[in-house]
Coordinates of C-alpha atoms (C1' of nucleotides) in Angstrom, one line a residue:
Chain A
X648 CA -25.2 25.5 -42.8
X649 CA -23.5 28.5 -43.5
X650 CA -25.2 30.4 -40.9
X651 CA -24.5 34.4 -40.7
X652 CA -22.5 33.2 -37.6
X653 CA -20.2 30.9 -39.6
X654 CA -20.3 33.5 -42.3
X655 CA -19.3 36.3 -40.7
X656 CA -16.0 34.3 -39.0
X657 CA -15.1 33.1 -42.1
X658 CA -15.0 36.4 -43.5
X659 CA -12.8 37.5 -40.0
X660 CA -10.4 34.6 -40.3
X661 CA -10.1 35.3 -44.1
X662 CA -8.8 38.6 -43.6
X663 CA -6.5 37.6 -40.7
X664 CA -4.9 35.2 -43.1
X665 CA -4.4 37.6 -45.7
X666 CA -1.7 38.6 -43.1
X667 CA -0.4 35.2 -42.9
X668 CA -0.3 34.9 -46.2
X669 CA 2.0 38.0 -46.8
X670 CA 4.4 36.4 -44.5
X671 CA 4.0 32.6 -45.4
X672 CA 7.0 33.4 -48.5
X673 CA 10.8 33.9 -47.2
X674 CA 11.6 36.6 -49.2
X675 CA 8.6 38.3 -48.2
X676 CA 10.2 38.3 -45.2
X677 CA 13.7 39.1 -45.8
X678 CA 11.9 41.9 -48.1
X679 CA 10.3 42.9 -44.3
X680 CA 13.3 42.9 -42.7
X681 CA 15.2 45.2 -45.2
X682 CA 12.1 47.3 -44.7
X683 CA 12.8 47.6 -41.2
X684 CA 15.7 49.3 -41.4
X685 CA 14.5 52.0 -43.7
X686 CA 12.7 52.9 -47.4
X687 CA 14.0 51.3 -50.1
X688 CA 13.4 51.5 -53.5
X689 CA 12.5 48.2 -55.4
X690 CA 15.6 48.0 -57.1
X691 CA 18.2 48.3 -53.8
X692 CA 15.0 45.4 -52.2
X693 CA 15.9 43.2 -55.3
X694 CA 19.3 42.9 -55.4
X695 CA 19.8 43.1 -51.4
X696 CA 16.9 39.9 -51.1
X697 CA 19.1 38.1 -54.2
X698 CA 16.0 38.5 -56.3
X699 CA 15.1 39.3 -60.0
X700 CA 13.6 42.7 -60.0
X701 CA 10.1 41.3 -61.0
X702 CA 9.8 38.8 -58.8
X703 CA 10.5 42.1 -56.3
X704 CA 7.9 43.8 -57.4
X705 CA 5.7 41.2 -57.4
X706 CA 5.9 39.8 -53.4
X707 CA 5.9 44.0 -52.8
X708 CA 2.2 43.8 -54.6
X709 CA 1.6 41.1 -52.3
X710 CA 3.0 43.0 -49.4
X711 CA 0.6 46.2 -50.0
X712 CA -2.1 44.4 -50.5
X713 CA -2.4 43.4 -47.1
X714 CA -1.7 46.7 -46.1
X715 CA 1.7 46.5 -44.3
X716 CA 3.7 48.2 -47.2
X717 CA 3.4 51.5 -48.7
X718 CA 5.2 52.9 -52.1
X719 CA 5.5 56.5 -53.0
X720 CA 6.4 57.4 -56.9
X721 CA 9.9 59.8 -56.3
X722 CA 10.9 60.4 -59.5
X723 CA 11.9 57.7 -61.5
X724 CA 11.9 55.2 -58.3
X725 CA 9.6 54.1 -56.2
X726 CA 10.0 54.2 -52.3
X727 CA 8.9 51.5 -50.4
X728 CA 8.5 51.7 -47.1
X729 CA 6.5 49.6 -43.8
X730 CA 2.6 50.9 -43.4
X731 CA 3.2 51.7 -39.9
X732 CA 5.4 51.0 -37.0
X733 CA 3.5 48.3 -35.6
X734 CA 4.7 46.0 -38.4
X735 CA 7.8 46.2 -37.7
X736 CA 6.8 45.1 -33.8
X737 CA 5.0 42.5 -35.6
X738 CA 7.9 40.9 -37.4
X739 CA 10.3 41.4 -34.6
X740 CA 7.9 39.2 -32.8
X741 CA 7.5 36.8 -35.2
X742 CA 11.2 36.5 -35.4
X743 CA 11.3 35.9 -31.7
X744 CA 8.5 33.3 -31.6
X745 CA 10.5 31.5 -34.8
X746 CA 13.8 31.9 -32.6
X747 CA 11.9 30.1 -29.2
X748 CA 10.0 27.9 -30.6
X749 CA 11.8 26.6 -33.6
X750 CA 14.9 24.6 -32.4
X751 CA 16.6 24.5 -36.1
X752 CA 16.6 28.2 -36.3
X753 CA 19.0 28.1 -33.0
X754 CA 20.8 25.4 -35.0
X755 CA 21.5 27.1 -38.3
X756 CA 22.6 30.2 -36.3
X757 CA 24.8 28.6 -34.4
X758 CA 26.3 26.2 -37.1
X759 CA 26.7 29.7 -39.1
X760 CA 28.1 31.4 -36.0
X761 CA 31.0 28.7 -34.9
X762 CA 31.6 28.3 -39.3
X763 CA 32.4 32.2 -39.2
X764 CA 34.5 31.8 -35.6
X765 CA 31.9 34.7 -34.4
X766 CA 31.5 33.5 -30.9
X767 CA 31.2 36.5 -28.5
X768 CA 28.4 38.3 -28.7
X769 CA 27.5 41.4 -26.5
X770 CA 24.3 40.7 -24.8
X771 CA 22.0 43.7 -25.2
X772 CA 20.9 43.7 -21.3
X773 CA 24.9 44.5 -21.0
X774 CA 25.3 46.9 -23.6
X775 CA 22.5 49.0 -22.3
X776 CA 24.1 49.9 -18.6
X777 CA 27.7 50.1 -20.5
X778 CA 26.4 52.4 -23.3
X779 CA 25.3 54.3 -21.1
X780 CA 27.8 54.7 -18.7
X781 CA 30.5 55.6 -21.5
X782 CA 32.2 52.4 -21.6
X783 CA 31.9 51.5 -25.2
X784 CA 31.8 53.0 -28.8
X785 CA 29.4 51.9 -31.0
X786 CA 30.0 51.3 -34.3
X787 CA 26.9 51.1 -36.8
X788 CA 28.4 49.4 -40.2
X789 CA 24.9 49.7 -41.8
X790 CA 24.8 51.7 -45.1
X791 CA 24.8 55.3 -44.2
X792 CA 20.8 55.9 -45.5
X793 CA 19.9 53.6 -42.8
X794 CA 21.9 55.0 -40.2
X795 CA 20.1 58.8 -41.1
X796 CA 16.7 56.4 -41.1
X797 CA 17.5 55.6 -37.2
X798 CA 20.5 54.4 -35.1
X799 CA 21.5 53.8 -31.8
X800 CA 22.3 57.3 -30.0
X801 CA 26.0 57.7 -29.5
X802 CA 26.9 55.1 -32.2
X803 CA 29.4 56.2 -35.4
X804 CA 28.6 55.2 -38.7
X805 CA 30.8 53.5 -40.1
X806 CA 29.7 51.5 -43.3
X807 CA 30.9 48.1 -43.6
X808 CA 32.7 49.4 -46.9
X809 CA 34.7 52.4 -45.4
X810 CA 35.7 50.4 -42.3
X811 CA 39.1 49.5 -43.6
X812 CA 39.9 53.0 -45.0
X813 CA 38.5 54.9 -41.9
X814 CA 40.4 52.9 -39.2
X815 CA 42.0 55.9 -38.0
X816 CA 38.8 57.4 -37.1
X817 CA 37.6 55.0 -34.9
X818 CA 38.4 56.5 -31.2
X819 CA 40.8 54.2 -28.8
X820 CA 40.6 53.5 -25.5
X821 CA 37.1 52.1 -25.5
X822 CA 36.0 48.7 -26.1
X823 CA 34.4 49.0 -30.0
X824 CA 31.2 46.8 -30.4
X825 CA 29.7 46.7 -33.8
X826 CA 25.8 46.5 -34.3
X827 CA 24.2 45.8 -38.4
X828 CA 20.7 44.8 -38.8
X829 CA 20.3 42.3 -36.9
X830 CA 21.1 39.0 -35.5
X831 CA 20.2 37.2 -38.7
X832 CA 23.0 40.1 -40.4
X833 CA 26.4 39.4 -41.5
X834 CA 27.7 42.9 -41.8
X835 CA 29.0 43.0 -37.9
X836 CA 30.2 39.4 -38.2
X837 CA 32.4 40.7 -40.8
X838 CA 33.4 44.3 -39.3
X839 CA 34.7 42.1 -36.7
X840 CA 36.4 39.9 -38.5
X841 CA 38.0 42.9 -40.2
X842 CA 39.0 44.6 -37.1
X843 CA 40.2 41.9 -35.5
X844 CA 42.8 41.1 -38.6
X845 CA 43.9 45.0 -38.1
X846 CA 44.4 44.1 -34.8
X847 CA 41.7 45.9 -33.3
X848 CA 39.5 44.6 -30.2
X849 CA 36.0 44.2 -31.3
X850 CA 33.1 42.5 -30.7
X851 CA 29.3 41.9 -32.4
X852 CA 25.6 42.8 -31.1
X853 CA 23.4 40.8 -32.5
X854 CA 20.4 43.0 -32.1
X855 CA 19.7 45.5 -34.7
X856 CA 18.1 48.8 -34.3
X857 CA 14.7 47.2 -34.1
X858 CA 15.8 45.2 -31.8
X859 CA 16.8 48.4 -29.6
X860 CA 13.2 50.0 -30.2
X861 CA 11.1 46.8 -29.2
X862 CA 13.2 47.1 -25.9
X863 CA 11.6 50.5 -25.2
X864 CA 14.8 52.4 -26.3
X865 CA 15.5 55.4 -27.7
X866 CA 16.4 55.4 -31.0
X867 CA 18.2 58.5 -33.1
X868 CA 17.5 59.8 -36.2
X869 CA 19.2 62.0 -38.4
X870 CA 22.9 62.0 -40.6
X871 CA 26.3 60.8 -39.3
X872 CA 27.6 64.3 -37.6
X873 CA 30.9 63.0 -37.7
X874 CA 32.6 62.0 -34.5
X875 CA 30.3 62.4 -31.7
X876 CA 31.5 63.6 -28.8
X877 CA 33.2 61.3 -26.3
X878 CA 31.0 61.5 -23.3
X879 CA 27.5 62.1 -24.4
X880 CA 25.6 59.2 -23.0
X881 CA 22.8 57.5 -24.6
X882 CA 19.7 56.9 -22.5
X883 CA 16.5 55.0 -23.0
X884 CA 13.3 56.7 -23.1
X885 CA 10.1 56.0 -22.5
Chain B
X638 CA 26.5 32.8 -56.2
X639 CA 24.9 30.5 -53.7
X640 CA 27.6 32.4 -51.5
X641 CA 27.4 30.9 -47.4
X642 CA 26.2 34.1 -46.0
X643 CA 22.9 33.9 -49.0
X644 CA 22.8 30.4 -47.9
X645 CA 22.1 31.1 -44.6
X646 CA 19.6 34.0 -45.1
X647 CA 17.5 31.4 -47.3
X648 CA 17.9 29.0 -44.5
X649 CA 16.7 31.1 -41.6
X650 CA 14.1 33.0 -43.6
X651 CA 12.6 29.7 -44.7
X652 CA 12.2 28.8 -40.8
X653 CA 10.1 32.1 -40.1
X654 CA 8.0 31.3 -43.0
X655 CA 7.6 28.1 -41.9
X656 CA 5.2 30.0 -39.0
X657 CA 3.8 32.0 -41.6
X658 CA 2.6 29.4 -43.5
X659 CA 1.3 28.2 -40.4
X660 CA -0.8 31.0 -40.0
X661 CA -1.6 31.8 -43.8
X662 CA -4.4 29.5 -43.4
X663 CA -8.2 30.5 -42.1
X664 CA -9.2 27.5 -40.6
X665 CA -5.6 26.9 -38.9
X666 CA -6.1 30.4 -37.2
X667 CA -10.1 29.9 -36.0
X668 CA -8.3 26.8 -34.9
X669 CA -5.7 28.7 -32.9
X670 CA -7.7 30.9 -31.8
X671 CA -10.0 28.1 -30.0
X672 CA -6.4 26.7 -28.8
X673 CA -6.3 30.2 -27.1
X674 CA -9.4 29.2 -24.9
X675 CA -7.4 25.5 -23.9
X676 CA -7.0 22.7 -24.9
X677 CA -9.2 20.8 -27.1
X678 CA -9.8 17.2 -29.1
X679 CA -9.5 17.1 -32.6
X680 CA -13.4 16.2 -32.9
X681 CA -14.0 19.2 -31.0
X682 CA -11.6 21.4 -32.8
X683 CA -13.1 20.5 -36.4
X684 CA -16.8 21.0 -34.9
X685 CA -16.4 24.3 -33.5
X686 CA -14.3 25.4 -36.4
X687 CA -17.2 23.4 -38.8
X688 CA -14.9 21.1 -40.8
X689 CA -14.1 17.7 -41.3
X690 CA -12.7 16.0 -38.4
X691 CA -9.8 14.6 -41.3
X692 CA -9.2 18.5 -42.0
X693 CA -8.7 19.7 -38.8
X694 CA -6.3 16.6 -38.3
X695 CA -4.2 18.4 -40.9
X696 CA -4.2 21.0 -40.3
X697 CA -3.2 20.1 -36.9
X698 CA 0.0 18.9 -38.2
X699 CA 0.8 22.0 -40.2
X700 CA 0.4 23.6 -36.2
X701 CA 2.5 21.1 -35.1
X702 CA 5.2 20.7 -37.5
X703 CA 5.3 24.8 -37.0
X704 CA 5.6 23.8 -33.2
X705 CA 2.9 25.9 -32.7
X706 CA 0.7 23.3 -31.1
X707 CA 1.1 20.2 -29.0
X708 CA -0.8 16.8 -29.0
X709 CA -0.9 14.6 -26.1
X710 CA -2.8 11.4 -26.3
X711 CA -5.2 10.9 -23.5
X712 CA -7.4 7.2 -23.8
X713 CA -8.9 8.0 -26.5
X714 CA -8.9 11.2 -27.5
X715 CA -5.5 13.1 -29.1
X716 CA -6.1 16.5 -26.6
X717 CA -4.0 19.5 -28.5
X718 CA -3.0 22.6 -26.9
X719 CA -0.9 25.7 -27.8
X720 CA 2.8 24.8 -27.2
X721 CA 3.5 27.8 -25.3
X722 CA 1.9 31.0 -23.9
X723 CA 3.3 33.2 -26.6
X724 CA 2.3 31.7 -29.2
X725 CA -1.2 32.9 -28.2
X726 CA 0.7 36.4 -27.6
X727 CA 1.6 36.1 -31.4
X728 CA -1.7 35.6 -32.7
X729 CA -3.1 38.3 -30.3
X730 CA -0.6 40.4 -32.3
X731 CA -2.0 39.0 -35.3
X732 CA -4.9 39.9 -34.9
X733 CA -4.3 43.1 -33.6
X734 CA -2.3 44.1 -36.5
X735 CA -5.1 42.9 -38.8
X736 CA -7.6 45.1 -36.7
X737 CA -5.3 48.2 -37.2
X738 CA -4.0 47.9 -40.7
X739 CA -7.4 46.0 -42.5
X740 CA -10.2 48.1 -42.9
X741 CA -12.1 44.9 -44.0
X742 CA -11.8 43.8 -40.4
X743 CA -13.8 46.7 -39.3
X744 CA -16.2 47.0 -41.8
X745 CA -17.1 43.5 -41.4
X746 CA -17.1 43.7 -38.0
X747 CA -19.1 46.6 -38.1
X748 CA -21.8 45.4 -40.5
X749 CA -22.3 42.3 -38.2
X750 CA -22.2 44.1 -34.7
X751 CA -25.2 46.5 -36.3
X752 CA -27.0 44.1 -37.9
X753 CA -27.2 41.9 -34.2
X754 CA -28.3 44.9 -32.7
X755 CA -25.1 45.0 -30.5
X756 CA -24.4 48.6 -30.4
X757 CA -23.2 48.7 -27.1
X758 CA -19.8 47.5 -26.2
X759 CA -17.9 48.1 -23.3
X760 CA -14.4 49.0 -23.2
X761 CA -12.2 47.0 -21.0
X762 CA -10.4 50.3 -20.1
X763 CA -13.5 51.0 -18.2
X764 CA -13.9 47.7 -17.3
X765 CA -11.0 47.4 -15.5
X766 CA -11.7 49.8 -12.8
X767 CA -15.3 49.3 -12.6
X768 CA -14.5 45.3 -11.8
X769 CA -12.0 46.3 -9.4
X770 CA -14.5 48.3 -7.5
X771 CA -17.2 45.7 -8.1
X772 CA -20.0 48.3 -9.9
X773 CA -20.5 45.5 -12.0
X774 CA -21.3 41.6 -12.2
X775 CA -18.8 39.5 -15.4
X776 CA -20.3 36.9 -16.9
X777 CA -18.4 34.2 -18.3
X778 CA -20.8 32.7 -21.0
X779 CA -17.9 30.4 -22.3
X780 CA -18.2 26.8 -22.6
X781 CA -17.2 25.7 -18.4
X782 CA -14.4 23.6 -19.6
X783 CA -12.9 26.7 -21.0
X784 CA -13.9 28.7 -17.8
X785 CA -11.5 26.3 -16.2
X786 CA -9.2 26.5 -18.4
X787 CA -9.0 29.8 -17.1
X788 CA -11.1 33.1 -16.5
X789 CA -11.6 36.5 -15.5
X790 CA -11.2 36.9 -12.0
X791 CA -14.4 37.9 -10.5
X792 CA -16.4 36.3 -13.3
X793 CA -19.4 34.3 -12.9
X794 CA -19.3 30.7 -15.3
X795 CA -22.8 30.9 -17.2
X796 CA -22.1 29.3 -20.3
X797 CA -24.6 30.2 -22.9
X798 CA -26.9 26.8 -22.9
X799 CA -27.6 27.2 -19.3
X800 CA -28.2 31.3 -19.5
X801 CA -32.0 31.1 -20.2
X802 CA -32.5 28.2 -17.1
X803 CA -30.2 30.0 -14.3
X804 CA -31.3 33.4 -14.6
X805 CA -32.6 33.3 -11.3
X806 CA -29.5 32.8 -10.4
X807 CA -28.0 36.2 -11.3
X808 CA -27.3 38.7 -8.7
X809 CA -29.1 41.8 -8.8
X810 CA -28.5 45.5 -8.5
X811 CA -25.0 45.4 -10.2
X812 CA -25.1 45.9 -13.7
X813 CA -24.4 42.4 -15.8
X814 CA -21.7 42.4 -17.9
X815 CA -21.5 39.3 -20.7
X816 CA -17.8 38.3 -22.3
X817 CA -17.0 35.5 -24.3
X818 CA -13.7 33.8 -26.6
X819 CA -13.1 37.3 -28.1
X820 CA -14.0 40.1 -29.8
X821 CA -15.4 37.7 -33.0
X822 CA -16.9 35.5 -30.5
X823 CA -21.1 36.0 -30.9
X824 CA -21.3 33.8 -27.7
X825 CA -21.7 36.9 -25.4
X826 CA -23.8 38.8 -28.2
X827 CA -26.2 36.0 -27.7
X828 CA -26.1 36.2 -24.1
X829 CA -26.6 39.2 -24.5
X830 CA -29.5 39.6 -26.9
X831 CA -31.2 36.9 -24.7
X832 CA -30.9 38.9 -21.2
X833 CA -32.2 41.9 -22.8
X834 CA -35.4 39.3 -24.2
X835 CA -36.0 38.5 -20.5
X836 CA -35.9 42.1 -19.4
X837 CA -32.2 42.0 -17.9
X838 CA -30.0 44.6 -18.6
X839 CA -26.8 43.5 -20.1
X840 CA -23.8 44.8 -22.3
X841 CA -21.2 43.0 -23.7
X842 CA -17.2 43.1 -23.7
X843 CA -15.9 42.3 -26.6
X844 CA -12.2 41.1 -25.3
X845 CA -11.8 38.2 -24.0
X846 CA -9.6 36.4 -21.5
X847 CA -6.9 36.2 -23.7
X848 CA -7.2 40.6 -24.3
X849 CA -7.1 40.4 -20.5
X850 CA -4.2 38.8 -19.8
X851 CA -2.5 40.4 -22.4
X852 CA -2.7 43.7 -20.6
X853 CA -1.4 42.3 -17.8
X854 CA -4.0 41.8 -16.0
X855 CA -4.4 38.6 -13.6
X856 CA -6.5 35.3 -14.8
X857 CA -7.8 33.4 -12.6
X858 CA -7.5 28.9 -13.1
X859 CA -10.1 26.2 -11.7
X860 CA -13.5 25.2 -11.4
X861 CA -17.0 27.4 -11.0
X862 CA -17.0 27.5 -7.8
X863 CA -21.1 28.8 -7.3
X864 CA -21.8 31.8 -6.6
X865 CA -18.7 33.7 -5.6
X866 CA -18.8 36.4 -2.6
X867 CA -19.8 39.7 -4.0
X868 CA -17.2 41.9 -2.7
X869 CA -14.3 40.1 -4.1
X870 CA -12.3 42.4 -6.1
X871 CA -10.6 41.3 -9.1
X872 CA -7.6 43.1 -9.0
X873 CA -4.8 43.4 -11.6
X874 CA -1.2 41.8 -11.1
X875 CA 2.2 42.3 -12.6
Chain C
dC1091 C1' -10.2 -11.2 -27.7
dA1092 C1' -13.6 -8.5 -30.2
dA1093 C1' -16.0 -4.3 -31.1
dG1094 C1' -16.3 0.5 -31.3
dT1095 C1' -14.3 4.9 -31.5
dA1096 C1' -10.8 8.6 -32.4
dT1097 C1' -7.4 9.8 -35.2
dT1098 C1' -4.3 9.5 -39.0
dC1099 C1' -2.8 8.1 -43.6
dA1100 C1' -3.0 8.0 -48.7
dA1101 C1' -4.6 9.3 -53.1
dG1102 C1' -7.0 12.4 -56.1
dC1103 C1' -8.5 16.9 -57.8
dG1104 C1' -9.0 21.7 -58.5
dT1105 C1' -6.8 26.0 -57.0
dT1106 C1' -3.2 29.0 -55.7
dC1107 C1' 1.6 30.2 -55.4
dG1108 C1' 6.3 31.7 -56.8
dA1109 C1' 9.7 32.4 -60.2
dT1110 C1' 10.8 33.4 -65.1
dT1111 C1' 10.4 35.6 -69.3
dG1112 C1' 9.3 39.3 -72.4
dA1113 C1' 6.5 43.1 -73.3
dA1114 C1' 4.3 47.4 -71.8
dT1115 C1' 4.1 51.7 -69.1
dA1116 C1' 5.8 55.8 -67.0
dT1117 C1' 9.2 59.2 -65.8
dG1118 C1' 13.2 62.3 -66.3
dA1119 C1' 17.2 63.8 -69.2
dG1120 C1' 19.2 65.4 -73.2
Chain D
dC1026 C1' 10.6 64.3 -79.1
dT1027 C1' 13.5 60.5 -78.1
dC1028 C1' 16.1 57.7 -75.3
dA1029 C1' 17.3 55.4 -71.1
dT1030 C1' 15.8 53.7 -66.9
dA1031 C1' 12.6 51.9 -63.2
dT1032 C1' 8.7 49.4 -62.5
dT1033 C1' 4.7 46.8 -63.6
dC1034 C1' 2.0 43.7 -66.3
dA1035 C1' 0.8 39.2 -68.6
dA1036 C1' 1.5 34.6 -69.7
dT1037 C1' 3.5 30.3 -68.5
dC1038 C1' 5.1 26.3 -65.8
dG1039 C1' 6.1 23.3 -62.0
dA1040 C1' 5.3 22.9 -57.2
dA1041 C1' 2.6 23.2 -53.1
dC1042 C1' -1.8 23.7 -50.9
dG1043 C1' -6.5 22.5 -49.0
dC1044 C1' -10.3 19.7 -49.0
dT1045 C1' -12.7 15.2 -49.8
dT1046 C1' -13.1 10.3 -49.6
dG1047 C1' -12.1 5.9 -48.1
dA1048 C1' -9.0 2.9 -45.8
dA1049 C1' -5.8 2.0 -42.0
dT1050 C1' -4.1 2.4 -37.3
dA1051 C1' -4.3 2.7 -32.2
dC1052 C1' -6.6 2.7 -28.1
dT1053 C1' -10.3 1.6 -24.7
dT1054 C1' -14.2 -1.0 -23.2
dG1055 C1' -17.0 -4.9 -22.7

DNA sequence: CAAGTATTCAAGCGTTCGATTGAATATGAG
DNA sequence: CTCATATTCAATCGAACGCTTGAATACTTG
């Protein structure tokens, strides 16, 4: 026993699982999914997962250790941010593997969805041709730093927290659809809510940013220059 | 605190991680990766993954309870399978990712590749053409249930045991190209090592069918059928 | 019906994991 | 230099994990 043969795929299969291991924790993965949407320092990761700062610090060990984080010393703070683009890919897959193949995932989300009265939701395929074509505004309620870190070309940012002061902003005429990050994200479910009460037509995209990317899309980078201008289109690439 | 929106985070998180578990474990991901192959017994599982048959049993469940895997009692035998076609595109991903972002993959890889004396791999890139214009001969040195279960198109079933006893068998002229479950499969190094022995040039690809269809490239289902006419192309679909 | 075989169950044991706490370290500001 | 702040380290504890062993279950075959 323990031939080089057996050896040498233990050793493979090891390191494969260090992978799964990173991931096997939920707030390693809601600590992922943050990280998709931009660097963060520990601190803003902590108190957006609901967790101590240590126990932060400690799953981000975990995360860098398998090689799909990477922290820079800025200053006082330190910047986390994913390895490498392919990470993200990876979690957005394992998001959709979770989503087909585990019914209670479907469940919770819809439970959640119906509890909150957020039925419609914009189908991506849709919002694609209508983007386009000029038919909708976007509105991206992330925090602004993630916004600058990459949006949806043609969408506004509007943070969640400004929406109700900024309601004269938002351009009429056009249907408003508001993405966040993600379908698993409550910030659109309540931008919605919020323009709906002010009496303002508006519905939710589930899919985040990431979302937009995996689908071959063209994604935008750079700060919120105000109001865009009406007609400029945004078109996929690649 | 305990608000409904944290509440369902925790909840849906706690379903992805419920595949990463899954996966966090070495044995459970030699064990899908033979799943990737087709299906399997749970004797044969725990011998080819060289544990105990009570083991693999578990962690069988774990695969199961993740939904990963499948079970379907036939006489008998309990014969598991993957429960869907992307779940082997998830752990291609996997190990993908682990390839890119691990140096330890490499190195180990590395180290064992040199000290077999298997230099020389071919790129499926080149493969690809070369197939289609049928400069060279694939040999499938895979177990034949698994050559069944599905197979390069083109390819010739020789699993390993047989090899030394059908040589004669191999056309000539062409050059011989070996592949087996993967590329941390030694079953086509052997092959390989062995042709060379009886004077036959070989090389070896290290992807394997499931590399091939994840490109997009066509796999063909059924039986060895002999010998199969030598200007058949194997051409890509999709 | 009985025997044999394939698989699962149950309990035990050592290890690892995740969160908490409090202390230690490092950096920039005054 | 000292203080405040951000992050990490170290120790602890309860829970979960992975493997082993031996018994139990289910199914086919004779």
């Amino acid at each position: 026993m323990a031939s080089p043969n057996r050896r040498f795929k233990d050793a493979i299969y090891e390191q494969f699982a260090r992978i799964g291991k990173a991931i096997a924790a939920p707030k390693r993965l809601e600590l992922l999914d943050l990280l998709c949407q931009g660097p963060r320092t520990v601190e803003a990761l902590a108190e957006q997962a609901s967790i101590s700062v240590a126990s932060a610090s400690q799953h981000l060990q975990v995360l860098r250790a398998a090689h799909l984080v990477e922290a820079e010393k800025k200053g006082t703070y330190v910047e986390c941010r994913l390895a490498d683009r392919e990470v993200c890919d990876f979690y957005v897959s394992l998001r959709r593997l979770s989503e087909a193949r585990l019914a209670e995932v479907r469940q919770v989300t819809g439970a959640f969805l119906t509890e909150r009265g957020a039925m419609e939701v914009v189908e991506a395929d849709e919002l694609v041709r209508r983007v386009r074509d000029g038919e909708v505004t976007l509105l991206d309620v992330r925090p602004s730093e993630e916004y600058r870190a990459g949006h949806i070309p043609g969408a506004l940012s509007v943070p969640l927290g400004e929406l109700e002061k900024r309601l004269a902003e938002l351009p009429r005429g056009r249907e408003l659809v508001a993405y966040c990050r993600g379908p698993y994200c409550v910030m659109s479910i309540e931008a919605v809510a919020l323009l709906r009460k002010k009496g303002v037509a508006a519905r939710r995209m589930g899919e985040g940013v990431v979302d937009w990317r995996a689908r071959g899309l063209r994604v935008e980078r750079g700060p919120a220059g105000g109001a865009r201008k009406r007609g400029e289109p945004a078109r996929p690439s690649r």
